Every structure is written in structure tokens, then in C-alpha cells.
Amino acid sequence: METTTEKDNILRGGQFLVRETACEDVFTPEDFSEEQKMMRDTVRDFIDREVWPNKERFEKKDYAFTEEIMRKAGELGLLSVAVPEEYGGMGMDFVSTMLVCDYISGATGSIATAFGAHTGIGTMPILLYGTEEQKKKYVPRLATGEWFGCYCLTEPGAGSDANSGKTKAVLSEDGKHYLISGQKMWISNAGFCDLMIVFARIEDDKYITGFIVEYDPENGITLGEEEHKLGIRASSTRQVFFNETKVPVENMLSERGNGFKIAMNALNIGRIKLAAACLDAQRRVISNSVKYANERVQFKTPIAQFGAIKAKLAEMAATAYAGESACYRAAKNIEDRIAIRKSEGNSHQEAELKGVEEYAIECSILKVAASEDVQNCTDEGIQIFGGMGFSEDTPMEAAWRDARISRIYEGTNEINRMLTVGMLVKKAMKGHVDLLTPAQNVADELMGIPSFDTPDYSDLFSEEKEMIGKLKKVFLMVAGSAVQKYGPQLEEHQQLLMAAADILIEIYMAESVILRTEKLAKKEGEDKAAAQIAMARLYLYKAVDIINLKGKEGIVSFAEGDEQRMMLMGLKRFTKYTNIPNVVALRNTIADKLIADNEYKF
Ligand SMILES: Cc1cc2nc3c(=O)[nH]c(=O)nc-3n(C[C@H](O)[C@H](O)[C@H](O)COP(=O)(O)OP(=O)(O)OC[C@H]3O[C@@H](n4cnc5c(N)ncnc54)[C@H](O)[C@@H]3O)c2cc1C
């Protein structure tokens, strides 16, 4: 395998699968600069002061309060972090923009969604695809929160199949306007927006086109009632009806027929930011859970002392920690790729667009993993609170309801799972990532006699890193054979794709958490990093199990006879520990640290 210390030490998108990464080459939350830490603390203080004490207002559908908080965020400059200085923003690096998104989102999904819809899909399409005039006219207002943005893609008949929308854009006779007519639904921020990114079809074009539409009820725009939702209850979500809404031709975004591309690229950024937005919710749920568990006494014992509760706390923490590791690793890769493109002469716009697109696979991986982790975390949070967890009087049930949407929007997790594998296969076909050679090497290895030597595992994580290498072989074996067997028809075998996606997701998450912790342990020493080492090992242990299960499922779905037997033997070999970790001891180490700190403090 190539290593990242050779020549170009920044991974290309998807390349993590075939390249070994040195821990020094990953960015971790321990590497935040002083400036970044200050930004994080500012955002956290803002949320602790303005949002957390007023949580019940969000549950009572106080939409005006969401708007008020968004305005205050604007006054603090938090809506402008990703906007370049020439358009009135702070022009911060990508990692800092992730940090803001992370810490602004933890207290309530209503603010997380309003923030994401405005700064992400409501603003980014103009920044990434707008003309200079469009950017000068609209972005400064969006950056300060003078105006709020929303993004109108979904329609009653066009959800996951986003390009199938029926909304029409018809050129006026004088050629000066488009007249937009159609129905959009599930539009976040619709109730208080000033600007809409609207996707519509011109004539019978194959692809939709993007437009910037100023909200004006006098211009044929009508809003539906607020939707009554399971969670994110004070996030405004409405239908939007356009009836011959006049939009100047100069408000077309990019070129005619480019809308689907804009929509998809806006979603790439949206996905990694959504993953970040799932992190602080987990930290808060874990901290609240451990505080409650330390205080709640049953059988004359704080429930935190019960093994069953310790196991939950440990697993919640391990996944949150892995999520942080993977999110900031990918964020820095994106940031570095943007810098490389800029140094090669790309404009900021082009560099950002291509920089994020490069890591579209990682963006989808993170979206799926973090949205499912926050769901499990909040679910276990309720369980730790027992009956009180089910009550509106504790923060658990709202956190659980709010978490649910993240698996649905920004592309459902099913769509994102298929995308991860689909995009990787495409990259391989285009020659951007060489999967073929490593897949062939794995096939050769399967035919050969395995080594029975016991390697020296005395260095920290030496067995774990070997395991990561073997897990990558599982993916190459399963996906490589599936591509050979089905070719382009692979996309019709969705259950196989889902299994392959799960393998890929677990590899990225597990590798990220191991590398972060190795870097930390090298800096701080293994004793100081004991709980983190335990979290990394626990995460990997569970990942191995999932990969074993999904690998088996995939293999038997398409291979038979000798081929199946050989691949199942390979799977066994590639998921075998020499020293099976003592998972109970790992969980206790993690839980004891959480219990002593009385919070999630990593
Ligand atoms: C609270 C909320 C806020 C939202 N905000 C916005 C917004 O601001 N702007 C906007 O444009 N949209 C927004 N959406 C819409 C959201 O992006 C869509 O709901 C989402 O893309 C799924 O589309 P759908 O609801 O039509 O489900 P469908 O596409 O009908 O999917 C239903 C189920 O079928 C599965 N499925 C669909 N196609 C396939 C396939 N090919 N293979 C396998 N499984 C498939 C899905 O994964 C899902 O499980 C929001 C939605 C909600 C609920």
C-alpha cells in the first residue's frame, strides 16, 4: 500500500481506502488553533446563554424565537463565517466553519436546521455558482442576517428523485423575465425567508435550472401553513407555491440546465456540515446522561455505578468521539484541497466547489454515520433517564425527536449509502482512485497460503492498524467481486450496495478514531490518553463485528460454491483479532472517566 508520507500527503477523496495514513497526517480536534478554540467557546457560550435556558420555547413551536436567535447569531457574525471577506463575511477556514456549525447545533435541532438551511443551502449556491453581481447584491445581506435564505428543491412528487420536479420556468415574451410556477414542499426557513434558491425546469430540459428569487408575496408566492412535525418543532417548514412568479433573467443561477449539479454540490457541503451539526447534540446528551446517572440513586447506588449503565455511557462516548475524529479529519482534507487549488490559480469559488466535490464520498459517509450515531445516543440517553427520559421535563425526548430528521434530509441515508459506493466505483472507473490493483492483490492473497507468524503487537495500536488494513481488504474483496460480477448493473443490487456502504463507513470512522488517538497518545502519553485509547479500541471492535456481518451478507448474495467458500474464509481471516480486546474493561475505563468528570470532556 502507498503511504501518505510519500510525495502528496493529502488524501484524495475516497483514497483512504487504498492508502495508509500516518497519524501525523490527520487533523484532529486536539489540533484546533487558539483562534478556533476561541470561536468554539464564543458559539458555545452564545448557545448556553440564549438557547439552552429557553429550550421549551422551541418545543412550543415558537418560530419567532428561532428567527430572533438567528438574528442574534447574525449580529455576532456567526452567519458569515463561511463567506469571503469581499462579500461581508469573515472568510474563515473550512475547519472553523465546521466548528461553528457543530457548536451552534447542539441545544436544539430547530436552530441547527435554521442555521444549516440559511448558511448552507440558502447561501452557498450563490457563493459557489453566482455571478459577481449576484454575489455582491445578495451575499452581504445573507451574511449579516439582514436577509434569510431558504432552498426550494423538494416537491410533492420529487423528493429523492430531485431532478424530476414539475416546477416550470417560462421565459416572458420580452425575454426579460422567467415566470416560475409550481409547488415546493418541506421548505426550511420558508416562514421568515427573504430570498429563495428555487429550482425549476425550462421547457423540456433534461435538467432543472437554479434561480435566485426574492420573496415577495405580491409576486405570486404563497406559503402553506407550518408543518406539524415530530421534532425540530420551531424550525419553520412550509410549502411554497409559485404562480407565475416574475424572476429577472439575470437571476438565473449559473447556466440553464445546471440546477441539478448546483443542487447536488450544495448538498455535499450540506452533508458534512450536517454531520458536524450532530456532534454537540451528542456531547450534550452524554453530559446530561452522566450527570443524571451520578445523581439518580436506585438500590442505594447511583445508577452510574451499574455495569449496564456504564456500558451505555461508554458506547455513546466512543461513537461521539469517533464522529468528531472523522468529521474534522475530512474537514481539514477539504480545507487543504481548497488551498492547493487556490495556489494553482483557481478562484475561491472554484477552489471551494472542487475541494468539497473531491470529498463527496466522505461527506456522505459522515452524514450517514453521524446522523445514526446521534439517534442511538439520544435513544440511550432516554433509557438512562428511565421514565424521566420519556417526559418533556427533561431534555432527552426533544433531543431524540430532533435527531430523527438528520437521517431524512440532505439526501436520505439510503440515498447517501448508495452514493458512497457508487461514487467510489465511478472514481475507480475514471482512474482517480486505483481500486483495481489493490482488489487484484486481495484476490491473489486469497489464493495464497496465509502467514501463520504472530507479529509483534507491542506498539500502541499495531494490531488495530493491521486490522484496519484487513478491513479495507474486506471492502475490496466484496465490492471488487461485485463490480466484476454485475458491472454497471450493480446499482440494481441495492441490498448489496447497502452492505458495502456500511463496510466503507465503518472503515472510515474506525480509521479516523484510531489515528486521532494514536496522535494524541504520542503527544500526551498513553496514560493520559487511556480513556481515548479505550474508545478507539471499542469503536474498532464494534466496527469489525458490523463489517463481518455485512461482508457475509454481501458475499452470499452473489457468490456460490468455491468462490463463496474462499471469500467467506477471507472474511474470517480479515476480521480476526489475535488478541480479542476485553470490551467490558474498555467500557469501564471510558465510563469511569465520564463518571469522574461528570461530563463528556475529551
Ligand atoms: C423537516 C424537513 C425539512 C426539509 N427541508 C428541506 C428544504 O429546506 N429544502 C428542500 O428542498 N427539501 C427539504 N426537505 C425535503 C427532504 O430533503 C426530503 O424529504 C428528502 O430528500 C426525501 O424525500 P421524500 O420525503 O420525498 O422521500 P422519498 O424520496 O419519497 O423517499 C421515501 C423512502 O424511500 C427511499 N427511497 C427513495 N428513492 C429510493 C431509491 N432510489 N432507492 C432506495 N430507496 C429509495 C428513501 O430513502 C426513503 O426511505 C425537508 C424535509 C423535512 C422532513
Coordinates of N, CA and C in Angstrom, one line a residue, residues 286 290 307-321 384 531 534-535 538-539 542 583-592 594-595 600 602:
I286 N -24.7 13.2 26.3 CA -23.9 12.3 27.1 C -23.6 13.0 28.5
V290 N -24.7 11.5 32.0 CA -23.8 11.1 33.1 C -24.1 11.8 34.4
G307 N -23.1 -1.7 35.9 CA -22.4 -2.0 34.6 C -23.3 -1.7 33.4
A308 N -24.6 -2.0 33.5 CA -25.5 -1.8 32.3 C -25.5 -0.3 31.9
I309 N -25.4 0.6 32.9 CA -25.4 2.0 32.5 C -24.1 2.4 32.1
K310 N -23.0 1.9 32.7 CA -21.7 2.2 32.3 C -21.5 1.8 30.8
A311 N -22.0 0.7 30.4 CA -21.8 0.2 29.0 C -22.5 1.2 28.1
K312 N -23.6 1.7 28.4 CA -24.3 2.7 27.6 C -23.5 4.0 27.5
L313 N -23.1 4.5 28.6 CA -22.3 5.7 28.6 C -21.0 5.6 27.7
A314 N -20.4 4.5 27.9 CA -19.1 4.2 27.2 C -19.4 4.2 25.7
E315 N -20.4 3.5 25.3 CA -20.6 3.4 23.8 C -21.1 4.7 23.2
M316 N -21.9 5.4 24.0 CA -22.3 6.8 23.5 C -21.1 7.6 23.3
A317 N -20.2 7.6 24.3 CA -19.0 8.5 24.2 C -18.1 8.0 23.0
A318 N -17.9 6.7 22.9 CA -17.0 6.2 21.8 C -17.5 6.6 20.5
T319 N -18.8 6.5 20.2 CA -19.2 6.9 18.9 C -19.2 8.4 18.7
A320 N -19.5 9.2 19.7 CA -19.4 10.7 19.5 C -17.9 11.1 19.3
Y321 N -17.0 10.4 20.0 CA -15.6 10.7 19.8 C -15.1 10.3 18.4
I384 N -31.2 5.9 29.9 CA -30.5 6.2 31.2 C -31.4 7.0 32.1
A531 N -8.5 6.7 28.4 CA -9.9 6.6 28.0 C -10.1 6.7 26.5
A534 N -9.2 3.6 24.9 CA -10.3 2.6 25.1 C -11.4 2.9 24.1
M535 N -11.7 4.2 23.9 CA -12.8 4.5 23.0 C -12.5 4.0 21.6
L538 N -12.7 0.3 21.4 CA -14.1 -0.2 21.5 C -14.8 0.1 20.1
Y539 N -14.6 1.3 19.6 CA -15.2 1.6 18.3 C -14.8 0.6 17.2
K542 N -16.4 -2.9 17.5 CA -17.8 -2.9 17.0 C -17.8 -2.8 15.5
V583 N -13.7 -6.1 26.0 CA -14.6 -5.0 25.8 C -15.2 -4.5 27.1
V584 N -15.4 -5.3 28.0 CA -16.0 -4.9 29.3 C -15.0 -4.0 30.0
A585 N -13.8 -4.3 30.0 CA -12.8 -3.5 30.6 C -12.6 -2.1 29.9
L586 N -12.7 -2.2 28.6 CA -12.7 -0.9 27.8 C -13.8 0.0 28.2
R587 N -15.0 -0.6 28.2 CA -16.2 0.2 28.6 C -16.0 0.8 30.0
N588 N -15.5 0.0 30.9 CA -15.4 0.5 32.3 C -14.4 1.7 32.3
T589 N -13.3 1.5 31.6 CA -12.3 2.6 31.6 C -12.9 3.9 31.1
I590 N -13.7 3.8 30.0 CA -14.4 5.0 29.4 C -15.4 5.6 30.4
A591 N -16.2 4.7 30.9 CA -17.3 5.1 31.8 C -16.7 5.8 33.1
D592 N -15.7 5.2 33.6 CA -15.1 5.7 34.9 C -14.6 7.1 34.7
L594 N -15.8 9.3 32.4 CA -17.0 10.1 32.2 C -17.6 10.4 33.6
I595 N -17.7 9.4 34.4 CA -18.4 9.5 35.7 C -17.5 10.4 36.6
Y600 N -19.0 14.8 29.4 CA -18.2 14.4 28.2 C -17.1 15.4 28.0
F602 N -13.6 15.4 26.4 CA -12.5 14.9 25.6 C -12.0 15.9 24.6

